[in-house]
Amino acid sequence: MASHTPVSIDNAKCVLVIGATSGLGRSLALAISELPSRPTVIAAGRRQDRLKELEDKKLATLQFDVAADEETLKKTIDSLVAKYPNLDAVLLASGIQYQVDFNKHVNLSQVNKEMHVNYLAPVAIISMFLPHFLKLSAESRPSFVIPITSGLALMPSPYVPNYSASKAALRSFSISLRAQLKSTHVNVVEIIPPLVESELHDEQGTTPMLAKFWMPLDEYTTKTMEGLRRGDEQVAVGMAGTVLKRFEGLDQPFPTAGIERERK
Ligand SMILES: NC(=O)c1ccc[n+]([C@@H]2O[C@H](COP(=O)([O-])OP(=O)(O)OC[C@H]3O[C@@H](n4cnc5c(N)ncnc54)[C@H](OP(=O)(O)O)[C@@H]3O)[C@@H](O)[C@H]2O)c1
C-alpha cells in the first residue's frame, strides 16, 4: 500500500457539513464543533426548521440544496468562500436512498435523482471548492474533502441497487481524486459507514426492521471521530470496516506512472 502521512481533522479551522440537518451529518457536525481546536462549523441542508435548531446550538448555518443548478451551486460556494476565507474542509453527508425492484415498474426519475444527489452533486461541489483548497495548499495549508460513501459501495445490496451503484461511483471517484491530489495538501478522506441509526430509510418504511441491526448513532459518531482525528484516509467502522479489510491492497488506483512519463 502507498504510504500516507496522517493529517488529523484537528487541523481544520472551518468545516462545512452538507446534509447536517439529520442523521450522520448532524451528529458529526456537532462532534466536530466540540473538538479541542473549536473549528467553525457551517451546517447545511434544505430544512430551515432543522437549521434553526442547529443555530441555537451555536453552529453557523446555510440553506443549501445540492441538487440546485450548476450556476446556483457555484454562486453559493463562491460567496461562502468569500465569507469564510478559512473554510478548509467540506464533509458531504447529503444522501438519499430508494428501493428499486427491476422485476417491477422502475421509476427512472427516482433513479436519476438518486444518482444526482449521491454522486453528480458531490462531484460538482468538490470541483467548485478545489480552486480554493488548492490556493490554501500553495500556502502549505491543509484542507479536507470528506465524502460519505457506504459499506454498500464495497458490497452492493440488491434491495437498493442504484443507491449502491451511486456510492460505488463516489468511492471510485474519491480514490482517483486522492491520487490526483497526492502532491498537494488537499486530503481526501472517505467515510464509509455501515448500517447506522438515521432517517435515511424512513421514506421506504424499512426503519423498524433495520433498527434491529443498525449501529447506534452515538457509537458510530464516536468511532468515526476517532478515525478522523487519527487522520485515516478511509474511515470505515463496524461491518464496513470488516468488509474494507477484504479489499486491502485492491483499493489503490490504476498505476499511472507510465502514462505520466509519456505525458512529459
Ligand atoms: N444511515 C446509514 O445506514 C448509512 C449507511 C451508509 C451511508 N450512509 C450515508 O450517510 C449520509 C447521511 O445519511 P443519513 O443516514 O444520516 O440519512 P438522513 O438522516 O436521511 O440524512 C440525510 C441528509 O441529507 C440531506 N439531504 C438530502 N437531500 C439533500 C439535498 N438535495 N440537498 C442538501 N441536503 C440534502 C438531508 O437534509 P435536508 O433534507 O434538510 O436537505 C439530511 O441532512 C448519506 O450520504 C448516506 O447515504 C448512511
mmCIF file of C-alpha atoms and ligand atoms in Angstrom:
data_model
loop_
_atom_site.group_PDB
_atom_site.id
_atom_site.type_symbol
_atom_site.label_atom_id
_atom_site.label_comp_id
_atom_site.label_asym_id
_atom_site.label_seq_id
_atom_site.Cartn_x
_atom_site.Cartn_y
_atom_site.Cartn_z
ATOM 1 C CA MET A 1 0.000 0.000 0.000
ATOM 2 C CA ALA A 2 1.155 3.564 -0.746
ATOM 3 C CA SER A 3 2.379 5.376 2.362
ATOM 4 C CA HIS A 4 0.193 8.092 3.783
ATOM 5 C CA THR A 5 1.079 10.875 6.204
ATOM 6 C CA PRO A 6 -1.928 11.160 8.517
ATOM 7 C CA VAL A 7 -3.471 14.630 8.754
ATOM 8 C CA SER A 8 -5.967 14.933 11.593
ATOM 9 C CA ILE A 9 -9.275 16.779 11.321
ATOM 10 C CA ASP A 10 -7.975 18.683 14.396
ATOM 11 C CA ASN A 11 -6.096 20.808 11.837
ATOM 12 C CA ALA A 12 -9.317 22.097 10.239
ATOM 13 C CA LYS A 13 -10.312 25.679 11.037
ATOM 14 C CA CYS A 14 -13.679 25.909 9.309
ATOM 15 C CA VAL A 15 -15.765 22.888 8.278
ATOM 16 C CA LEU A 16 -18.813 22.905 6.016
ATOM 17 C CA VAL A 17 -21.058 19.893 6.641
ATOM 18 C CA ILE A 18 -23.581 19.387 3.839
ATOM 19 C CA GLY A 19 -26.517 17.238 4.960
ATOM 20 C CA ALA A 20 -26.212 18.340 8.585
ATOM 21 C CA THR A 21 -29.946 18.559 9.328
ATOM 22 C CA SER A 22 -30.239 14.916 10.445
ATOM 23 C CA GLY A 23 -28.508 11.600 11.000
ATOM 24 C CA LEU A 24 -24.773 11.168 10.473
ATOM 25 C CA GLY A 25 -24.163 14.685 9.135
ATOM 26 C CA ARG A 26 -25.843 16.367 12.098
ATOM 27 C CA SER A 27 -24.090 14.192 14.642
ATOM 28 C CA LEU A 28 -20.646 14.627 13.029
ATOM 29 C CA ALA A 29 -21.179 18.398 12.666
ATOM 30 C CA LEU A 30 -21.873 18.700 16.393
ATOM 31 C CA ALA A 31 -18.932 16.437 17.308
ATOM 32 C CA ILE A 32 -16.542 18.411 15.071
ATOM 33 C CA SER A 33 -17.716 21.700 16.612
ATOM 34 C CA GLU A 34 -16.702 20.288 20.008
ATOM 35 C CA LEU A 35 -13.139 19.358 19.016
ATOM 36 C CA PRO A 36 -10.486 20.953 21.268
ATOM 37 C CA SER A 37 -9.428 23.100 18.277
ATOM 38 C CA ARG A 38 -13.007 24.545 18.200
ATOM 39 C CA PRO A 39 -13.346 24.920 14.426
ATOM 40 C CA THR A 40 -16.160 26.981 12.963
ATOM 41 C CA VAL A 41 -18.811 24.555 11.682
ATOM 42 C CA ILE A 42 -21.281 25.536 8.975
ATOM 43 C CA ALA A 43 -24.261 23.188 8.902
ATOM 44 C CA ALA A 44 -26.019 22.958 5.532
ATOM 45 C CA GLY A 45 -29.205 21.321 4.314
ATOM 46 C CA ARG A 46 -32.629 22.189 2.975
ATOM 47 C CA ARG A 47 -34.858 22.077 6.077
ATOM 48 C CA GLN A 48 -34.939 25.510 7.682
ATOM 49 C CA ASP A 49 -36.510 24.351 10.994
ATOM 50 C CA ARG A 50 -33.652 21.875 11.476
ATOM 51 C CA LEU A 51 -31.082 24.558 10.622
ATOM 52 C CA LYS A 52 -32.656 26.856 13.203
ATOM 53 C CA GLU A 53 -32.229 24.167 15.861
ATOM 54 C CA LEU A 54 -28.507 23.964 14.956
ATOM 55 C CA GLU A 55 -28.188 27.755 15.080
ATOM 56 C CA ASP A 56 -29.465 27.528 18.652
ATOM 57 C CA LYS A 57 -26.531 25.169 19.288
ATOM 58 C CA LYS A 58 -24.176 27.922 18.021
ATOM 59 C CA LEU A 59 -23.436 26.414 14.614
ATOM 60 C CA ALA A 60 -23.380 28.642 11.543
ATOM 61 C CA THR A 61 -25.964 27.502 9.005
ATOM 62 C CA LEU A 62 -26.655 27.604 5.288
ATOM 63 C CA GLN A 63 -29.821 26.632 3.475
ATOM 64 C CA PHE A 64 -28.456 24.581 0.607
ATOM 65 C CA ASP A 65 -29.870 22.157 -1.952
ATOM 66 C CA VAL A 66 -27.155 20.025 -3.548
ATOM 67 C CA ALA A 67 -29.494 19.353 -6.476
ATOM 68 C CA ALA A 68 -29.607 23.059 -7.419
ATOM 69 C CA ASP A 69 -28.426 24.008 -10.906
ATOM 70 C CA GLU A 70 -24.717 24.489 -11.573
ATOM 71 C CA GLU A 71 -24.876 28.296 -11.584
ATOM 72 C CA THR A 72 -26.654 28.421 -8.208
ATOM 73 C CA LEU A 73 -24.175 25.959 -6.688
ATOM 74 C CA LYS A 74 -21.229 27.987 -7.968
ATOM 75 C CA LYS A 75 -22.650 31.307 -6.694
ATOM 76 C CA THR A 76 -23.384 29.802 -3.259
ATOM 77 C CA ILE A 77 -19.932 28.240 -2.954
ATOM 78 C CA ASP A 78 -18.099 31.378 -4.140
ATOM 79 C CA SER A 79 -19.960 33.580 -1.649
ATOM 80 C CA LEU A 80 -19.366 31.062 1.141
ATOM 81 C CA VAL A 81 -15.616 31.085 0.454
ATOM 82 C CA ALA A 82 -15.673 34.897 0.353
ATOM 83 C CA LYS A 83 -17.456 34.980 3.729
ATOM 84 C CA TYR A 84 -15.300 32.242 5.292
ATOM 85 C CA PRO A 85 -11.796 32.508 3.736
ATOM 86 C CA ASN A 86 -10.558 29.994 6.330
ATOM 87 C CA LEU A 87 -13.004 27.357 5.096
ATOM 88 C CA ASP A 88 -10.726 24.337 4.777
ATOM 89 C CA ALA A 89 -12.968 21.268 4.977
ATOM 90 C CA VAL A 90 -16.132 20.091 3.282
ATOM 91 C CA LEU A 91 -17.911 17.000 4.569
ATOM 92 C CA LEU A 92 -20.522 15.701 2.124
ATOM 93 C CA ALA A 93 -23.149 13.856 4.159
ATOM 94 C CA SER A 94 -26.183 14.599 1.972
ATOM 95 C CA GLY A 95 -27.702 11.458 0.536
ATOM 96 C CA ILE A 96 -30.942 9.742 -0.398
ATOM 97 C CA GLN A 97 -31.892 6.119 -0.842
ATOM 98 C CA TYR A 98 -34.656 4.345 -2.760
ATOM 99 C CA GLN A 99 -35.508 0.672 -3.068
ATOM 100 C CA VAL A 100 -35.828 -0.372 -6.711
ATOM 101 C CA ASP A 101 -37.129 -3.757 -7.872
ATOM 102 C CA PHE A 102 -36.254 -4.372 -11.511
ATOM 103 C CA ASN A 103 -38.870 -7.161 -11.666
ATOM 104 C CA LYS A 104 -41.473 -4.412 -11.389
ATOM 105 C CA HIS A 105 -42.034 -0.886 -12.694
ATOM 106 C CA VAL A 106 -38.846 1.181 -12.362
ATOM 107 C CA ASN A 107 -39.248 4.860 -11.561
ATOM 108 C CA LEU A 108 -36.431 6.274 -13.681
ATOM 109 C CA SER A 109 -36.816 9.818 -12.403
ATOM 110 C CA GLN A 110 -36.098 8.449 -8.896
ATOM 111 C CA VAL A 111 -33.084 6.569 -10.269
ATOM 112 C CA ASN A 112 -31.772 9.786 -11.843
ATOM 113 C CA LYS A 113 -32.416 11.855 -8.714
ATOM 114 C CA GLU A 114 -30.588 9.330 -6.520
ATOM 115 C CA MET A 115 -27.552 9.315 -8.823
ATOM 116 C CA HIS A 116 -27.629 13.116 -8.991
ATOM 117 C CA VAL A 117 -27.827 13.768 -5.234
ATOM 118 C CA ASN A 118 -25.448 10.937 -4.234
ATOM 119 C CA TYR A 119 -22.821 11.195 -6.968
ATOM 120 C CA LEU A 120 -23.061 14.023 -9.537
ATOM 121 C CA ALA A 121 -23.777 16.771 -6.995
ATOM 122 C CA PRO A 122 -20.824 15.821 -4.720
ATOM 123 C CA VAL A 123 -18.523 15.762 -7.776
ATOM 124 C CA ALA A 124 -19.754 19.235 -8.835
ATOM 125 C CA ILE A 125 -19.435 20.657 -5.311
ATOM 126 C CA ILE A 126 -15.950 19.212 -4.794
ATOM 127 C CA SER A 127 -14.774 20.583 -8.154
ATOM 128 C CA MET A 128 -16.091 24.038 -7.170
ATOM 129 C CA PHE A 129 -14.246 24.007 -3.823
ATOM 130 C CA LEU A 130 -10.954 22.754 -5.228
ATOM 131 C CA PRO A 131 -9.595 26.069 -6.591
ATOM 132 C CA HIS A 132 -9.884 27.492 -3.049
ATOM 133 C CA PHE A 133 -8.362 24.378 -1.435
ATOM 134 C CA LEU A 134 -5.502 24.385 -3.955
ATOM 135 C CA LYS A 135 -4.836 28.020 -3.083
ATOM 136 C CA LEU A 136 -4.590 27.023 0.598
ATOM 137 C CA SER A 137 -2.318 24.176 -0.451
ATOM 138 C CA ALA A 138 0.015 26.603 -2.239
ATOM 139 C CA GLU A 139 0.419 28.308 1.183
ATOM 140 C CA SER A 140 1.192 24.854 2.691
ATOM 141 C CA ARG A 141 -2.162 24.824 4.458
ATOM 142 C CA PRO A 142 -4.016 21.508 4.688
ATOM 143 C CA SER A 143 -7.632 21.100 3.644
ATOM 144 C CA PHE A 144 -10.086 18.220 3.640
ATOM 145 C CA VAL A 145 -12.567 16.808 1.133
ATOM 146 C CA ILE A 146 -14.671 14.280 3.065
ATOM 147 C CA PRO A 147 -17.278 12.371 1.056
ATOM 148 C CA ILE A 148 -19.534 9.874 2.836
ATOM 149 C CA THR A 149 -19.904 6.722 0.763
ATOM 150 C CA SER A 150 -21.214 3.475 2.263
ATOM 151 C CA GLY A 151 -20.336 -0.124 3.021
ATOM 152 C CA LEU A 152 -22.708 -0.768 0.097
ATOM 153 C CA ALA A 153 -20.095 0.858 -2.178
ATOM 154 C CA LEU A 154 -17.956 -2.205 -1.421
ATOM 155 C CA MET A 155 -20.678 -4.858 -1.368
ATOM 156 C CA PRO A 156 -23.959 -3.847 -3.055
ATOM 157 C CA SER A 157 -27.391 -4.517 -1.599
ATOM 158 C CA PRO A 158 -29.857 -5.874 -4.207
ATOM 159 C CA TYR A 159 -32.655 -4.017 -2.367
ATOM 160 C CA VAL A 160 -31.045 -0.677 -3.245
ATOM 161 C CA PRO A 161 -29.123 -1.387 -6.474
ATOM 162 C CA ASN A 162 -28.921 2.180 -7.780
ATOM 163 C CA TYR A 163 -28.052 3.594 -4.338
ATOM 164 C CA SER A 164 -25.238 1.022 -4.054
ATOM 165 C CA ALA A 165 -24.004 1.950 -7.543
ATOM 166 C CA SER A 166 -24.106 5.688 -6.721
ATOM 167 C CA LYS A 167 -21.970 5.078 -3.621
ATOM 168 C CA ALA A 168 -19.564 2.813 -5.546
ATOM 169 C CA ALA A 169 -19.207 5.649 -8.080
ATOM 170 C CA LEU A 170 -18.456 8.160 -5.308
ATOM 171 C CA ARG A 171 -15.918 5.785 -3.734
ATOM 172 C CA SER A 172 -14.182 5.192 -7.064
ATOM 173 C CA PHE A 173 -14.089 8.949 -7.713
ATOM 174 C CA SER A 174 -12.660 9.569 -4.211
ATOM 175 C CA ILE A 175 -9.818 7.077 -4.770
ATOM 176 C CA SER A 176 -8.887 8.705 -8.104
ATOM 177 C CA LEU A 177 -9.204 12.221 -6.680
ATOM 178 C CA ARG A 178 -6.853 11.308 -3.818
ATOM 179 C CA ALA A 179 -4.331 10.013 -6.361
ATOM 180 C CA GLN A 180 -4.608 13.188 -8.473
ATOM 181 C CA LEU A 181 -4.122 15.423 -5.418
ATOM 182 C CA LYS A 182 -1.366 13.398 -3.786
ATOM 183 C CA SER A 183 1.295 16.075 -4.247
ATOM 184 C CA THR A 184 -0.917 18.782 -2.691
ATOM 185 C CA HIS A 185 -2.075 19.443 0.882
ATOM 186 C CA VAL A 186 -5.673 18.570 -0.006
ATOM 187 C CA ASN A 187 -6.642 15.451 1.937
ATOM 188 C CA VAL A 188 -9.382 13.228 0.517
ATOM 189 C CA VAL A 189 -10.905 11.331 3.425
ATOM 190 C CA GLU A 190 -13.616 8.803 2.627
ATOM 191 C CA ILE A 191 -16.102 7.994 5.365
ATOM 192 C CA ILE A 192 -17.557 4.505 4.784
ATOM 193 C CA PRO A 193 -20.424 3.876 7.227
ATOM 194 C CA PRO A 194 -22.100 0.553 7.977
ATOM 195 C CA LEU A 195 -25.869 0.496 8.647
ATOM 196 C CA VAL A 196 -26.370 3.305 11.195
ATOM 197 C CA GLU A 197 -29.367 4.745 13.044
ATOM 198 C CA SER A 198 -30.747 7.666 10.966
ATOM 199 C CA GLU A 199 -33.745 8.915 8.988
ATOM 200 C CA LEU A 200 -32.368 7.591 5.678
ATOM 201 C CA HIS A 201 -34.762 4.648 5.469
ATOM 202 C CA ASP A 202 -37.901 6.387 6.778
ATOM 203 C CA GLU A 203 -39.289 7.086 3.299
ATOM 204 C CA GLN A 204 -39.181 3.379 2.410
ATOM 205 C CA GLY A 205 -40.827 2.227 5.644
ATOM 206 C CA THR A 206 -37.923 -0.100 6.467
ATOM 207 C CA THR A 207 -36.752 1.746 9.585
ATOM 208 C CA PRO A 208 -38.417 -0.588 12.159
ATOM 209 C CA MET A 209 -36.800 -3.683 10.564
ATOM 210 C CA LEU A 210 -33.348 -2.082 10.080
ATOM 211 C CA ALA A 211 -33.388 -0.648 13.617
ATOM 212 C CA LYS A 212 -32.840 -4.233 14.849
ATOM 213 C CA PHE A 213 -29.405 -4.297 13.156
ATOM 214 C CA TRP A 214 -28.104 -0.769 12.889
ATOM 215 C CA MET A 215 -25.247 0.761 14.864
ATOM 216 C CA PRO A 216 -26.494 3.397 17.337
ATOM 217 C CA LEU A 217 -25.671 6.905 16.081
ATOM 218 C CA ASP A 218 -23.690 7.909 19.211
ATOM 219 C CA GLU A 219 -21.432 4.836 18.958
ATOM 220 C CA TYR A 220 -20.968 5.450 15.234
ATOM 221 C CA THR A 221 -20.072 9.107 15.769
ATOM 222 C CA THR A 222 -17.518 8.337 18.493
ATOM 223 C CA LYS A 223 -15.752 5.701 16.345
ATOM 224 C CA THR A 224 -15.786 7.852 13.192
ATOM 225 C CA MET A 225 -14.400 10.868 15.059
ATOM 226 C CA GLU A 226 -11.543 8.641 16.292
ATOM 227 C CA GLY A 227 -10.684 7.819 12.648
ATOM 228 C CA LEU A 228 -10.958 11.451 11.536
ATOM 229 C CA ARG A 229 -8.749 12.587 14.419
ATOM 230 C CA ARG A 230 -6.157 9.861 13.669
ATOM 231 C CA GLY A 231 -6.011 11.128 10.090
ATOM 232 C CA ASP A 232 -7.202 7.885 8.455
ATOM 233 C CA GLU A 233 -7.802 8.214 4.698
ATOM 234 C CA GLN A 234 -10.689 5.748 4.849
ATOM 235 C CA VAL A 235 -12.834 5.785 7.960
ATOM 236 C CA ALA A 236 -14.784 2.543 7.994
ATOM 237 C CA VAL A 237 -16.226 1.258 11.263
ATOM 238 C CA GLY A 238 -18.263 -1.811 12.238
ATOM 239 C CA MET A 239 -19.258 -4.101 9.371
ATOM 240 C CA ALA A 240 -17.957 -1.574 6.798
ATOM 241 C CA GLY A 241 -14.504 -1.853 8.402
ATOM 242 C CA THR A 242 -14.661 -5.652 8.249
ATOM 243 C CA VAL A 243 -15.619 -5.616 4.553
ATOM 244 C CA LEU A 244 -12.999 -2.953 3.729
ATOM 245 C CA LYS A 245 -10.249 -5.248 5.093
ATOM 246 C CA ARG A 246 -11.124 -7.735 2.323
ATOM 247 C CA PHE A 247 -10.287 -5.022 -0.223
ATOM 248 C CA GLU A 248 -6.930 -4.121 1.301
ATOM 249 C CA GLY A 249 -4.382 -3.781 -1.473
ATOM 250 C CA LEU A 250 -7.133 -3.712 -4.106
ATOM 251 C CA ASP A 251 -8.295 -0.187 -3.290
ATOM 252 C CA GLN A 252 -5.387 1.543 -4.974
ATOM 253 C CA PRO A 253 -5.845 3.495 -8.210
ATOM 254 C CA PHE A 254 -4.612 2.070 -11.506
ATOM 255 C CA PRO A 255 -0.874 2.828 -11.677
ATOM 256 C CA THR A 256 -0.307 5.916 -13.830
ATOM 257 C CA ALA A 257 3.482 6.212 -13.607
ATOM 258 C CA GLY A 258 3.982 5.065 -17.220
ATOM 259 C CA ILE A 259 1.305 7.427 -18.537
ATOM 260 C CA GLU A 260 2.781 10.362 -16.584
ATOM 261 C CA ARG A 261 6.224 9.637 -18.074
ATOM 262 C CA GLU A 262 4.665 9.583 -21.561
ATOM 263 C CA ARG A 263 2.986 12.973 -20.941
ATOM 264 C CA LYS A 264 6.295 14.729 -20.105
HETATM 265 N N1 LIG B 1 -27.621 5.560 7.830
HETATM 266 C C1 LIG B 1 -26.974 4.609 7.201
HETATM 267 O O1 LIG B 1 -27.161 3.420 7.477
HETATM 268 C C2 LIG B 1 -25.948 4.958 6.178
HETATM 269 C C3 LIG B 1 -25.043 3.950 5.790
HETATM 270 C C4 LIG B 1 -24.086 4.247 4.830
HETATM 271 C C5 LIG B 1 -24.012 5.508 4.294
HETATM 272 N N2 LIG B 1 -24.900 6.463 4.695
HETATM 273 C C6 LIG B 1 -24.772 7.785 4.090
HETATM 274 O O2 LIG B 1 -24.596 8.741 5.109
HETATM 275 C C7 LIG B 1 -25.063 10.002 4.668
HETATM 276 C C8 LIG B 1 -26.006 10.584 5.703
HETATM 277 O O3 LIG B 1 -27.195 9.808 5.697
HETATM 278 P P1 LIG B 1 -28.085 9.557 6.987
HETATM 279 O O4 LIG B 1 -28.146 8.098 7.177
HETATM 280 O O5 LIG B 1 -27.650 10.424 8.087
HETATM 281 O O6 LIG B 1 -29.520 9.984 6.414
HETATM 282 P P2 LIG B 1 -30.548 11.148 6.823
HETATM 283 O O7 LIG B 1 -30.772 11.163 8.292
HETATM 284 O O8 LIG B 1 -31.717 10.926 5.935
HETATM 285 O O9 LIG B 1 -29.783 12.481 6.410
HETATM 286 C C9 LIG B 1 -29.622 12.840 5.079
HETATM 287 C C10 LIG B 1 -29.172 14.269 4.993
HETATM 288 O O10 LIG B 1 -29.019 14.595 3.614
HETATM 289 C C11 LIG B 1 -29.615 15.853 3.395
HETATM 290 N N3 LIG B 1 -30.062 15.970 2.009
HETATM 291 C C12 LIG B 1 -30.805 15.112 1.278
HETATM 292 N N4 LIG B 1 -31.044 15.627 0.062
HETATM 293 C C13 LIG B 1 -30.421 16.841 0.026
HETATM 294 C C14 LIG B 1 -30.315 17.870 -0.939
HETATM 295 N N5 LIG B 1 -30.905 17.772 -2.144
HETATM 296 N N6 LIG B 1 -29.602 18.977 -0.649
HETATM 297 C C15 LIG B 1 -28.999 19.115 0.574
HETATM 298 N N7 LIG B 1 -29.074 18.171 1.532
HETATM 299 C C16 LIG B 1 -29.788 17.063 1.257
HETATM 300 C C17 LIG B 1 -30.785 15.927 4.371
HETATM 301 O O11 LIG B 1 -31.093 17.277 4.644
HETATM 302 P P3 LIG B 1 -32.376 18.080 4.122
HETATM 303 O O12 LIG B 1 -33.481 17.068 3.900
HETATM 304 O O13 LIG B 1 -32.665 19.060 5.204
HETATM 305 O O14 LIG B 1 -31.917 18.744 2.878
HETATM 306 C C18 LIG B 1 -30.165 15.257 5.588
HETATM 307 O O15 LIG B 1 -29.456 16.214 6.350
HETATM 308 C C19 LIG B 1 -25.730 9.758 3.310
HETATM 309 O O16 LIG B 1 -24.829 10.080 2.273
HETATM 310 C C20 LIG B 1 -25.991 8.263 3.325
HETATM 311 O O17 LIG B 1 -26.054 7.740 2.026
HETATM 312 C C21 LIG B 1 -25.847 6.221 5.622
#
